[in-house]
PDB file of C-alpha atoms in Angstrom:
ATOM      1  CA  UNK A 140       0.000   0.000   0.000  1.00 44.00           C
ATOM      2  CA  UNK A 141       2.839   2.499   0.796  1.00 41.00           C
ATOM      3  CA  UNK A 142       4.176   1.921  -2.097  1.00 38.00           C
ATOM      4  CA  UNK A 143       1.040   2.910  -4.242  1.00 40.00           C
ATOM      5  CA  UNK A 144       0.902   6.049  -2.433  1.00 41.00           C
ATOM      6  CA  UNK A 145       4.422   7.171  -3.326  1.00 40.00           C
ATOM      7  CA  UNK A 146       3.782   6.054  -6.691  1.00 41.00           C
ATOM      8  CA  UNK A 147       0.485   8.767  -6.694  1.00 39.00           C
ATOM      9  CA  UNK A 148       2.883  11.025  -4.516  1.00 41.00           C
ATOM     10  CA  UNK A 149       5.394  11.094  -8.013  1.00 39.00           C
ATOM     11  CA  UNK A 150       2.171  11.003 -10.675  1.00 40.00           C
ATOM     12  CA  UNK A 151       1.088  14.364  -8.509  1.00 42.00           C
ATOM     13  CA  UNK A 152       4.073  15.972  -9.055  1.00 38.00           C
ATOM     14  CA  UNK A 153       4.282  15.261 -12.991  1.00 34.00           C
ATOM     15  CA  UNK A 154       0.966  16.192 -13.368  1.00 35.00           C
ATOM     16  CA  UNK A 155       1.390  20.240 -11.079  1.00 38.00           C
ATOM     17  CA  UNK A 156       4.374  20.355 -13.817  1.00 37.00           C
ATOM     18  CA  UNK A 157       2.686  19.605 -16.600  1.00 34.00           C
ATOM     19  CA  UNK A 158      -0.114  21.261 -16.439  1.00 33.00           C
ATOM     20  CA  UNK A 159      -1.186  23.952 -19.328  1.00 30.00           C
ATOM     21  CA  UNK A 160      -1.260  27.505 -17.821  1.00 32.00           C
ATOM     22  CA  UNK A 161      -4.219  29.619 -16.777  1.00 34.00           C
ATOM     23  CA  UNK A 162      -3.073  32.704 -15.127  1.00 33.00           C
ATOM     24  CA  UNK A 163      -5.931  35.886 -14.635  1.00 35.00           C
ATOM     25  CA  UNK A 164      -5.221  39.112 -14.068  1.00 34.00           C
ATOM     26  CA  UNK A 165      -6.998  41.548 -12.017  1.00 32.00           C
ATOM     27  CA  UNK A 166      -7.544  44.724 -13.294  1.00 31.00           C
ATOM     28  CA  UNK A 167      -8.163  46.482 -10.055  1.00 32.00           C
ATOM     29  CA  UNK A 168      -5.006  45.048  -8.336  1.00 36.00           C
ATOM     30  CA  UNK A 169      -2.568  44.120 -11.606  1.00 42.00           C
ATOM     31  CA  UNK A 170      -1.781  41.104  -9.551  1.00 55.00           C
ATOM     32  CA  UNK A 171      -1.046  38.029 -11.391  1.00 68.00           C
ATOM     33  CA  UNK A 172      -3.637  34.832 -10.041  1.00 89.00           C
ATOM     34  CA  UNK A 173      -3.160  31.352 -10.484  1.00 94.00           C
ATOM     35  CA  UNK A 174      -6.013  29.345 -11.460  1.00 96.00           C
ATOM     36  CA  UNK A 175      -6.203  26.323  -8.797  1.00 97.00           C
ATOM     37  CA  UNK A 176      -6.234  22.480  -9.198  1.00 97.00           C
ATOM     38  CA  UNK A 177      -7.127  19.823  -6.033  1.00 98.00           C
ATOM     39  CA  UNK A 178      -6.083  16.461  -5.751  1.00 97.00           C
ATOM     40  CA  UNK A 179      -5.908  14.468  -2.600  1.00 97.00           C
ATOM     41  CA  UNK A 180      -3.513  11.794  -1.188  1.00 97.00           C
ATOM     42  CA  UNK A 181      -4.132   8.940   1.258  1.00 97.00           C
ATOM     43  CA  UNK A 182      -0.718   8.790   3.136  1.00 98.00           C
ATOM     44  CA  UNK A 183      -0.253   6.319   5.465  1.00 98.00           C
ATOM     45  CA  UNK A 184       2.370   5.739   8.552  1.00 98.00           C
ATOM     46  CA  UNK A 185       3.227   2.658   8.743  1.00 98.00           C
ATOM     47  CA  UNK A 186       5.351   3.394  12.533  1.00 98.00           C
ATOM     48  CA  UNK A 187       1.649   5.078  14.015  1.00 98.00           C
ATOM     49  CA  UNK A 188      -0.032   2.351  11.551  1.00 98.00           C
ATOM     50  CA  UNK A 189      -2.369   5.411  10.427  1.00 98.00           C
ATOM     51  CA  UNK A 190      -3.911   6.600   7.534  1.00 98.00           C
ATOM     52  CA  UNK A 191      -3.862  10.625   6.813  1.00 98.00           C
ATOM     53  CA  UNK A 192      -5.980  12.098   4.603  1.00 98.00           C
ATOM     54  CA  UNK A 193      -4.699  14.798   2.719  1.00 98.00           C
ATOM     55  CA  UNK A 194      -6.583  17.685   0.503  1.00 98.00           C
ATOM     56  CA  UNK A 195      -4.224  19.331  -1.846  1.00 98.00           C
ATOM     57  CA  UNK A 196      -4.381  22.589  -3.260  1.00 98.00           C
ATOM     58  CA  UNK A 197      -2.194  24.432  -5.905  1.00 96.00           C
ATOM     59  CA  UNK A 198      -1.706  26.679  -9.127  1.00 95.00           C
ATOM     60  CA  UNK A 199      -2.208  25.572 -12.512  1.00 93.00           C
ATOM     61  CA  UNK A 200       1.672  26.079 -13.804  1.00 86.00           C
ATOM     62  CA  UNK A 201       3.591  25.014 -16.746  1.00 79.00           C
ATOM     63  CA  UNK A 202       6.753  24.628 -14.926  1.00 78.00           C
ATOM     64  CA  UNK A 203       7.803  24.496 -11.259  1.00 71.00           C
ATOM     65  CA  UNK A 204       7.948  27.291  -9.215  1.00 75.00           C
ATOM     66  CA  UNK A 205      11.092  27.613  -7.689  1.00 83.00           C
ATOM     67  CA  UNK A 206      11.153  27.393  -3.814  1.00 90.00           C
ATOM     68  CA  UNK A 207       6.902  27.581  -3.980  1.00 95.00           C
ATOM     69  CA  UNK A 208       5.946  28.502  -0.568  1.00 97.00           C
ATOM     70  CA  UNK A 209       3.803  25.610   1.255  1.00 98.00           C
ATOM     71  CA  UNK A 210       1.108  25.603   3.475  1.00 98.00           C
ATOM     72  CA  UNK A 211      -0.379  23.281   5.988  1.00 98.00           C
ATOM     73  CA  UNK A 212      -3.942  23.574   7.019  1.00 98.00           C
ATOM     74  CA  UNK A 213      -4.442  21.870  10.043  1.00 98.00           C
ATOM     75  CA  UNK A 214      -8.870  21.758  11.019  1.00 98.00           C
ATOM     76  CA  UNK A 215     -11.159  22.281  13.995  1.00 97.00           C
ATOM     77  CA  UNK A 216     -12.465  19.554  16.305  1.00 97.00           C
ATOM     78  CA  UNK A 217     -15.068  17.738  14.042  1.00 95.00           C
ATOM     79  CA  UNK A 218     -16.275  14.714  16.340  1.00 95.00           C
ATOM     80  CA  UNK A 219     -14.118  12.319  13.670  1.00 96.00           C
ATOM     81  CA  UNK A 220     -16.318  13.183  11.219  1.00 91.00           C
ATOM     82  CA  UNK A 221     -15.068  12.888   7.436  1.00 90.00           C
ATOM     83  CA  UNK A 222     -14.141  15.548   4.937  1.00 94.00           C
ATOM     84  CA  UNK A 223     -12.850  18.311   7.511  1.00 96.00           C
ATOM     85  CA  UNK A 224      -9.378  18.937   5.824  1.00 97.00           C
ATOM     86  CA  UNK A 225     -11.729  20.248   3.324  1.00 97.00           C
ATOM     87  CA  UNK A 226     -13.435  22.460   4.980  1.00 97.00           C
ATOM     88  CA  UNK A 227     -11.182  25.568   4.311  1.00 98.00           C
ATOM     89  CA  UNK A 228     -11.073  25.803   0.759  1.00 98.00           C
ATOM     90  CA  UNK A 229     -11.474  29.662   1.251  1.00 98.00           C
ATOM     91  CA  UNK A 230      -8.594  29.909   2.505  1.00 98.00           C
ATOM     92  CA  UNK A 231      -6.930  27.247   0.648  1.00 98.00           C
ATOM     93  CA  UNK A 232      -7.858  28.505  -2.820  1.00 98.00           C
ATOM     94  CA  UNK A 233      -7.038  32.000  -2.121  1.00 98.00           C
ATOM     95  CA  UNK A 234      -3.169  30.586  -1.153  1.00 98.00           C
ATOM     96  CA  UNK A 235      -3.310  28.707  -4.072  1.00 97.00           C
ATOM     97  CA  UNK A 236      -4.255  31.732  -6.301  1.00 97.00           C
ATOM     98  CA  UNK A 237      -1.163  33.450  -5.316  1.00 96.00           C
ATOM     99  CA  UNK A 238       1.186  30.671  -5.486  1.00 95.00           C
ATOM    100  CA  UNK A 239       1.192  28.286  -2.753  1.00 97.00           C
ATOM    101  CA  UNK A 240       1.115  24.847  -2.410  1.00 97.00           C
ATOM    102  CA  UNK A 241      -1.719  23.827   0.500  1.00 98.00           C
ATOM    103  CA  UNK A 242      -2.002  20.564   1.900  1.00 98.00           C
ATOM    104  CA  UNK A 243      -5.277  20.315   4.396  1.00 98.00           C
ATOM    105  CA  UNK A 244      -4.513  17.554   6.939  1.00 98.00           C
ATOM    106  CA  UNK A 245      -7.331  14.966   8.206  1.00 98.00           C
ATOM    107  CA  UNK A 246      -6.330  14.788  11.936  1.00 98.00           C
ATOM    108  CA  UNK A 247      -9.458  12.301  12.871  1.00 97.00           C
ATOM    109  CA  UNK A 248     -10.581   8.884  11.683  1.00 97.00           C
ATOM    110  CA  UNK A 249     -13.789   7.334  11.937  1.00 95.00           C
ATOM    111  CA  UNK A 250     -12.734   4.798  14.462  1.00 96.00           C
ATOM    112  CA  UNK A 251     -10.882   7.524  16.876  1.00 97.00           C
ATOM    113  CA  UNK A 252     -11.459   8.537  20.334  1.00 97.00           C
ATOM    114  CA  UNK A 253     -13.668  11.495  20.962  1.00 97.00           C
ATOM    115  CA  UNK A 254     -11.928  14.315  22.672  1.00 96.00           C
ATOM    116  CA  UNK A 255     -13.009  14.195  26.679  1.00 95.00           C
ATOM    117  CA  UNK A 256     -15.213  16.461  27.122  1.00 91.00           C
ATOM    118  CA  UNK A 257     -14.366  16.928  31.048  1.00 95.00           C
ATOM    119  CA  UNK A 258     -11.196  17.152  32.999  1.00 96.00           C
ATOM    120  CA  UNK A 259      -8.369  19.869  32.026  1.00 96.00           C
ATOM    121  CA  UNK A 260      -8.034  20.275  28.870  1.00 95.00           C
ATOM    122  CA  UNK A 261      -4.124  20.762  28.642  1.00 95.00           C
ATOM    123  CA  UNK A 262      -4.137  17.241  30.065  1.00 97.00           C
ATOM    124  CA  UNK A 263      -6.956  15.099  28.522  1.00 97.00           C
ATOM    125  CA  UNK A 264      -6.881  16.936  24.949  1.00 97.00           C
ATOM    126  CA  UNK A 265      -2.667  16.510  25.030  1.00 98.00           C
ATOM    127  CA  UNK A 266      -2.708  13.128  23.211  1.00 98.00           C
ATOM    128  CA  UNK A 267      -5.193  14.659  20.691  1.00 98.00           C
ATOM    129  CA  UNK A 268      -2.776  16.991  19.984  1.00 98.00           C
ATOM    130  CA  UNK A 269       0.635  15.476  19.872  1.00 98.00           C
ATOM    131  CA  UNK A 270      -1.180  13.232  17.476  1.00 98.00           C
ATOM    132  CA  UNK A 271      -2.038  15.711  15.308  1.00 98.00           C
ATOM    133  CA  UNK A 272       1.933  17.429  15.843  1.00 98.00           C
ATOM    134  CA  UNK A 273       3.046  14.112  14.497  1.00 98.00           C
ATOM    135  CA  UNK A 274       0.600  13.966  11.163  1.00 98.00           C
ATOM    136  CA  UNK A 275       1.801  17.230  10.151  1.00 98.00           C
ATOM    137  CA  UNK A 276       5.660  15.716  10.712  1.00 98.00           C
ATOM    138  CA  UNK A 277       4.666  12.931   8.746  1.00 98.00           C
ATOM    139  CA  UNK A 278       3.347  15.036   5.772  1.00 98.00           C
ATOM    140  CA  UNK A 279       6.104  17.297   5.598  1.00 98.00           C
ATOM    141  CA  UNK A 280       8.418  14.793   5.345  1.00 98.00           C
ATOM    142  CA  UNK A 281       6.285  12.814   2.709  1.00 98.00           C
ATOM    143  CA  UNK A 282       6.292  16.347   0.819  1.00 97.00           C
ATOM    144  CA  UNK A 283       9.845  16.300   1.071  1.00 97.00           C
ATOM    145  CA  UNK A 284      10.309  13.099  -0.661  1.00 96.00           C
ATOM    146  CA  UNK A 285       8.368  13.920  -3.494  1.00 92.00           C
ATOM    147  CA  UNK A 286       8.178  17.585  -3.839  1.00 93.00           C
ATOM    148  CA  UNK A 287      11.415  19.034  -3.699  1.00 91.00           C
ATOM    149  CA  UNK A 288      10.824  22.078  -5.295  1.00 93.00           C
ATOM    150  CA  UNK A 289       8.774  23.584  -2.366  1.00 96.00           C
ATOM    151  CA  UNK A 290      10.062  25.877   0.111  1.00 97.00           C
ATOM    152  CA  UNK A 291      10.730  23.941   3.275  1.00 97.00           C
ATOM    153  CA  UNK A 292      13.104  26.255   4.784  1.00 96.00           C
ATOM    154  CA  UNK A 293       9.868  28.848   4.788  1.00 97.00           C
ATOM    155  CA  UNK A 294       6.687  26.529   5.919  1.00 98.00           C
ATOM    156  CA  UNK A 295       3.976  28.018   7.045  1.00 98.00           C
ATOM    157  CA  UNK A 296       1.156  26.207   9.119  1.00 99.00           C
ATOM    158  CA  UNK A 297      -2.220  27.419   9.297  1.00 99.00           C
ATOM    159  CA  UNK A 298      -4.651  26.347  12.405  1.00 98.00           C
ATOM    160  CA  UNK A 299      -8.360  26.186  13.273  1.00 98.00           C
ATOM    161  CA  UNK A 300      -9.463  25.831  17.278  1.00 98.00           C
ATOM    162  CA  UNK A 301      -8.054  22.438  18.058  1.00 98.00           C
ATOM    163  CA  UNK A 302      -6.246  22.014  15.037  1.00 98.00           C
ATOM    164  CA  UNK A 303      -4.531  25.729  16.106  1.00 98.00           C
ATOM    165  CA  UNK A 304      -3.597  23.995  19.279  1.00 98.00           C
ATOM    166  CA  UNK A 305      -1.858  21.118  17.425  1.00 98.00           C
ATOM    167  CA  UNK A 306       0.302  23.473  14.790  1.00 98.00           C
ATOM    168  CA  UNK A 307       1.604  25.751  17.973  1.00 98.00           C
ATOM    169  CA  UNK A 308       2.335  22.687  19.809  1.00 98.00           C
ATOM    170  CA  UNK A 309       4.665  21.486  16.377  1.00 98.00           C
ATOM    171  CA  UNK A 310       6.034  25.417  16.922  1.00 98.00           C
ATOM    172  CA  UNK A 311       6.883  23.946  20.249  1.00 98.00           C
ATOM    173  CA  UNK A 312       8.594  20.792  18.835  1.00 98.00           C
ATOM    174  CA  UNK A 313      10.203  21.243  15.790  1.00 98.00           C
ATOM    175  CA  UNK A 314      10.541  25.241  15.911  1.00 98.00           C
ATOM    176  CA  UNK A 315      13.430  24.775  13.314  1.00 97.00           C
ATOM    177  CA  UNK A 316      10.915  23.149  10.913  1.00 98.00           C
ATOM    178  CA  UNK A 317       8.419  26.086  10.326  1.00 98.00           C
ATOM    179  CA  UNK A 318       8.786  29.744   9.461  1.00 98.00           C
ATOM    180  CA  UNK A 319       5.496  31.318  10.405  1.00 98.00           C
ATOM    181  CA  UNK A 320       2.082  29.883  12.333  1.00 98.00           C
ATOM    182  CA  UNK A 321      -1.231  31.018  12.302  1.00 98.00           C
ATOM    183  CA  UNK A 322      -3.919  30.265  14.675  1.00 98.00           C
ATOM    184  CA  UNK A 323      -7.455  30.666  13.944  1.00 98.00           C
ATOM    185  CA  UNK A 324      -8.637  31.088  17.639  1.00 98.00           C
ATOM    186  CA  UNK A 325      -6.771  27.920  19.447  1.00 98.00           C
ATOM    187  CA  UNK A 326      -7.686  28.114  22.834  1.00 98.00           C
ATOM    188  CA  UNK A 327      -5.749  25.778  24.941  1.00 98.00           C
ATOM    189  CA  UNK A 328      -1.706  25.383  24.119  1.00 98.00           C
ATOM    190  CA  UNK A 329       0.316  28.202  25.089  1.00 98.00           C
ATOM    191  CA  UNK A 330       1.818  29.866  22.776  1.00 98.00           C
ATOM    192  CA  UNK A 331       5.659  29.490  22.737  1.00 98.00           C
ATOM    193  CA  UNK A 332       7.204  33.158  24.442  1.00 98.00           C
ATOM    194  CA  UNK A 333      10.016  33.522  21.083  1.00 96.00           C
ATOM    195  CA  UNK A 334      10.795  35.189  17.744  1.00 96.00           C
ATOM    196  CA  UNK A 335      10.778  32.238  16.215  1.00 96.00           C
ATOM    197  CA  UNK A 336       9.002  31.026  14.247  1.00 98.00           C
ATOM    198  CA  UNK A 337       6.684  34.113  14.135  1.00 98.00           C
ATOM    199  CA  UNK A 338       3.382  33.789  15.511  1.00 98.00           C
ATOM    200  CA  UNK A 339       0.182  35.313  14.539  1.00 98.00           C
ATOM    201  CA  UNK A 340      -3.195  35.022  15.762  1.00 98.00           C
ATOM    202  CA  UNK A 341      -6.796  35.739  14.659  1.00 98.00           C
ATOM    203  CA  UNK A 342      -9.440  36.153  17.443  1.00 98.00           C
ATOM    204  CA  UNK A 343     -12.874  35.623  17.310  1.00 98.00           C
ATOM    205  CA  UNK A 344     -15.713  37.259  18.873  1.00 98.00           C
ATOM    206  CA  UNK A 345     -17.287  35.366  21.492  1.00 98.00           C
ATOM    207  CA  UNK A 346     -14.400  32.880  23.169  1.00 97.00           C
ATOM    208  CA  UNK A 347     -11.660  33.283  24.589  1.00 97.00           C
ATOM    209  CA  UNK A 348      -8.652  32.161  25.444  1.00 98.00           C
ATOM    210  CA  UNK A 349      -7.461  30.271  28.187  1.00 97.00           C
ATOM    211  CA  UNK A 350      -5.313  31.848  30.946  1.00 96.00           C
ATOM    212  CA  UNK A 351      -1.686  31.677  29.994  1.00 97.00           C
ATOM    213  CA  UNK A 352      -2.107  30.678  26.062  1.00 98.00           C
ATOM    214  CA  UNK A 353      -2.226  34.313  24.751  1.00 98.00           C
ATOM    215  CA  UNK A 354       1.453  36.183  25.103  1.00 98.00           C
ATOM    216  CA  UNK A 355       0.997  39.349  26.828  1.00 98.00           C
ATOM    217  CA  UNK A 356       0.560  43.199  24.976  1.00 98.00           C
ATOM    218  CA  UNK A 357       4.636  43.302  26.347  1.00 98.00           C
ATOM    219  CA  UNK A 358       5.551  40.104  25.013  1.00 98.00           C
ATOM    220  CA  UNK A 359       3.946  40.274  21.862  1.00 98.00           C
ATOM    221  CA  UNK A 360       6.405  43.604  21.833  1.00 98.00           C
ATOM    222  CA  UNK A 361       9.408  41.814  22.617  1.00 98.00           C
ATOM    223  CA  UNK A 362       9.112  38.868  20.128  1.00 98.00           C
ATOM    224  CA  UNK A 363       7.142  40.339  17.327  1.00 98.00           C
ATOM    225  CA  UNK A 364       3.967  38.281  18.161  1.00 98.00           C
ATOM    226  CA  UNK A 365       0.609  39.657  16.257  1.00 98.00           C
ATOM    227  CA  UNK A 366      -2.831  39.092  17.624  1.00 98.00           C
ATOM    228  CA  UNK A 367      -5.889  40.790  15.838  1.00 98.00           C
ATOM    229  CA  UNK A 368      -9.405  40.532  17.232  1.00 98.00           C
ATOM    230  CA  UNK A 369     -12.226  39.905  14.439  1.00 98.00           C
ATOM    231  CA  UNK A 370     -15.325  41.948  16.157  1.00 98.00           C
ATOM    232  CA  UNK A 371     -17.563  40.624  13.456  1.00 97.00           C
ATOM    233  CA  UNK A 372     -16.561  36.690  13.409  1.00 98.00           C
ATOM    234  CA  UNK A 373     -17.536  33.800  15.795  1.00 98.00           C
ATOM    235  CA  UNK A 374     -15.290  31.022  16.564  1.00 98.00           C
ATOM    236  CA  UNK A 375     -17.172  28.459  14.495  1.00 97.00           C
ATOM    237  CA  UNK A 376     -17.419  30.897  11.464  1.00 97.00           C
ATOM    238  CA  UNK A 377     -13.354  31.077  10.346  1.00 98.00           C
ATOM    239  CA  UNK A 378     -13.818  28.174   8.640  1.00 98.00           C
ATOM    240  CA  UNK A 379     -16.343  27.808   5.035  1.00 98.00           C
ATOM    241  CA  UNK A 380     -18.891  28.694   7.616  1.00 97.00           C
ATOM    242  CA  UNK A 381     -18.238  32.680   7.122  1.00 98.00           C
ATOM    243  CA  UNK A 382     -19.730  34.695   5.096  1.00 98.00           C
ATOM    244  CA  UNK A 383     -18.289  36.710   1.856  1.00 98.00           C
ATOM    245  CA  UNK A 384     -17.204  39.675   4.032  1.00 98.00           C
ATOM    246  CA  UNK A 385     -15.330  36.893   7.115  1.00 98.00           C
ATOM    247  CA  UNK A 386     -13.951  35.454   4.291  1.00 98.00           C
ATOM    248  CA  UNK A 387     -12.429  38.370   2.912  1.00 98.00           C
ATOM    249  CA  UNK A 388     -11.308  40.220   6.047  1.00 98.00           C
ATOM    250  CA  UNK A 389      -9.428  36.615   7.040  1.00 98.00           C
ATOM    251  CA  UNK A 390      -7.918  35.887   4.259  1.00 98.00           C
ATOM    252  CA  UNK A 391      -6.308  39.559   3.689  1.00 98.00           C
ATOM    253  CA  UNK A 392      -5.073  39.277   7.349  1.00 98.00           C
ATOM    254  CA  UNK A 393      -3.536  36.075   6.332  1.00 98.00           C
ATOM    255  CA  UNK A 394      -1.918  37.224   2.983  1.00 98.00           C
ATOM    256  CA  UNK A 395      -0.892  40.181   4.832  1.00 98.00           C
ATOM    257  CA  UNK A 396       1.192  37.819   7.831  1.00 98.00           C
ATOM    258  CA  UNK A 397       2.568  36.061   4.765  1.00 97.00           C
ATOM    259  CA  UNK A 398       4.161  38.803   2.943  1.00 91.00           C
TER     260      UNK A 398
END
């Protein structure tokens, strides 16, 4: 079986660089935008003896881009239910448009655990988490095998809720592995206290954090840490939940951390 997914892992990358071109340009903003082609991969760790579902998003290109900036998507808590890695193709799309390579991770399986829904949650939701640490490990390091072109000295990981806690608890981990993470409104891990990798955050309207996770006004100061509070945007809506005008104002603020 592994086997047949690094055989789709190489077909993937023949067919991104083959592809015939389809490139738009905006009149109003003379910037050039990719038009954007999904796949999806069914990876599969044989140490963990897990599958991981992977969405894929990406320009339409004739010809590698050199050192293409990748994203990973990690999702909200979904009570194991199927499809969430695709449910942020807003913001997956608009990456793609303007170059990037996403890959949208499927942290839970059918036959999973559901997340406790009493005790601490630093304690009982830490498993939940350090699995989902590990699937983004594992996908980078498929990516690496098989797309070489992409920038992995520049990653960027991009986090919903729980699946925020899980990419700053990689930041934690393997802080040498990504450039920049974004959280959509994780609640529970603490955000690591350094410059690096650079930390943003996008805040919802109605929950907050937990004591302790959020870096203070004088440390954001001190290690370049931006947090932005979205008056108009409940937690569950910062996924394909929001509306035309959530969508937009979250994915400029995340264009705008990537630049």
């Amino acid at each position: 079986m592994y086997k047949k997914i690094y055989c789709f892992l190489l077909c993937s990358v023949v067919f991104l660089n083959c592809s015939k071109p389809c490139i738009a340009q905006s009149s109003s903003t003379n910037v050039t935008s990719f038009k954007v082609l999904e796949d999806s991969l069914m990876l599969f760790d044989k140490n963990r003896d897990r599958q991981i579902p992977v969405a894929l998003y990406f320009p339409q290109t004739t010809k590698k881009l050199k050192n293409q900036p990748l994203v990973i998507v990690s999702h909200g808590y979904w009570q194991n239910k199927g499809g969430s890695n695709k449910a942020y193709t807003s913001i997956a799309k608009k990456l793609a448009t303007h170059g990037y390579f996403v890959a949208s991770i499927q942290h839970e399986l059918p036959n999973d655990d559901l997340i406790p829904t009493t005790g601490i949650p630093q304690i009982v939701r830490r498993p939940f988490w350090e699995r989902g640490s590990d699937n983004i490990l594992f996908v980078l390091n498929e990516l690496k095998k098989t797309q070489s072109y992409l920038d992995f000295k520049h990653v960027v990981l991009i986090g919903h809720s729980n699946g925020g806690d899980m990419s700053i608890l990689f930041a934690h981990k393997h802080p040498d592995l990504v450039d920049k993470v974004i959280s959509l409104d994780s609640r529970r891990m603490p955000f690591p206290r350094t410059a690096q990798p650079k930390l943003y955050s996008l805040r919802s309207s109605d929950q907050v954090a937990d004591e302790g996770v959020l870096p203070s006004i004088e440390e954001q100061k001190k290690y370049g840490i931006t947090i932005i509070k979205l008056n108009n945007t409940i937690h569950n809506d910062m996924d394909d939940n929001a509306n035309e005008a959530q969508r937009k104002e979250i994915n400029d603020y995340i264009m705008r951390f990537l630049k």
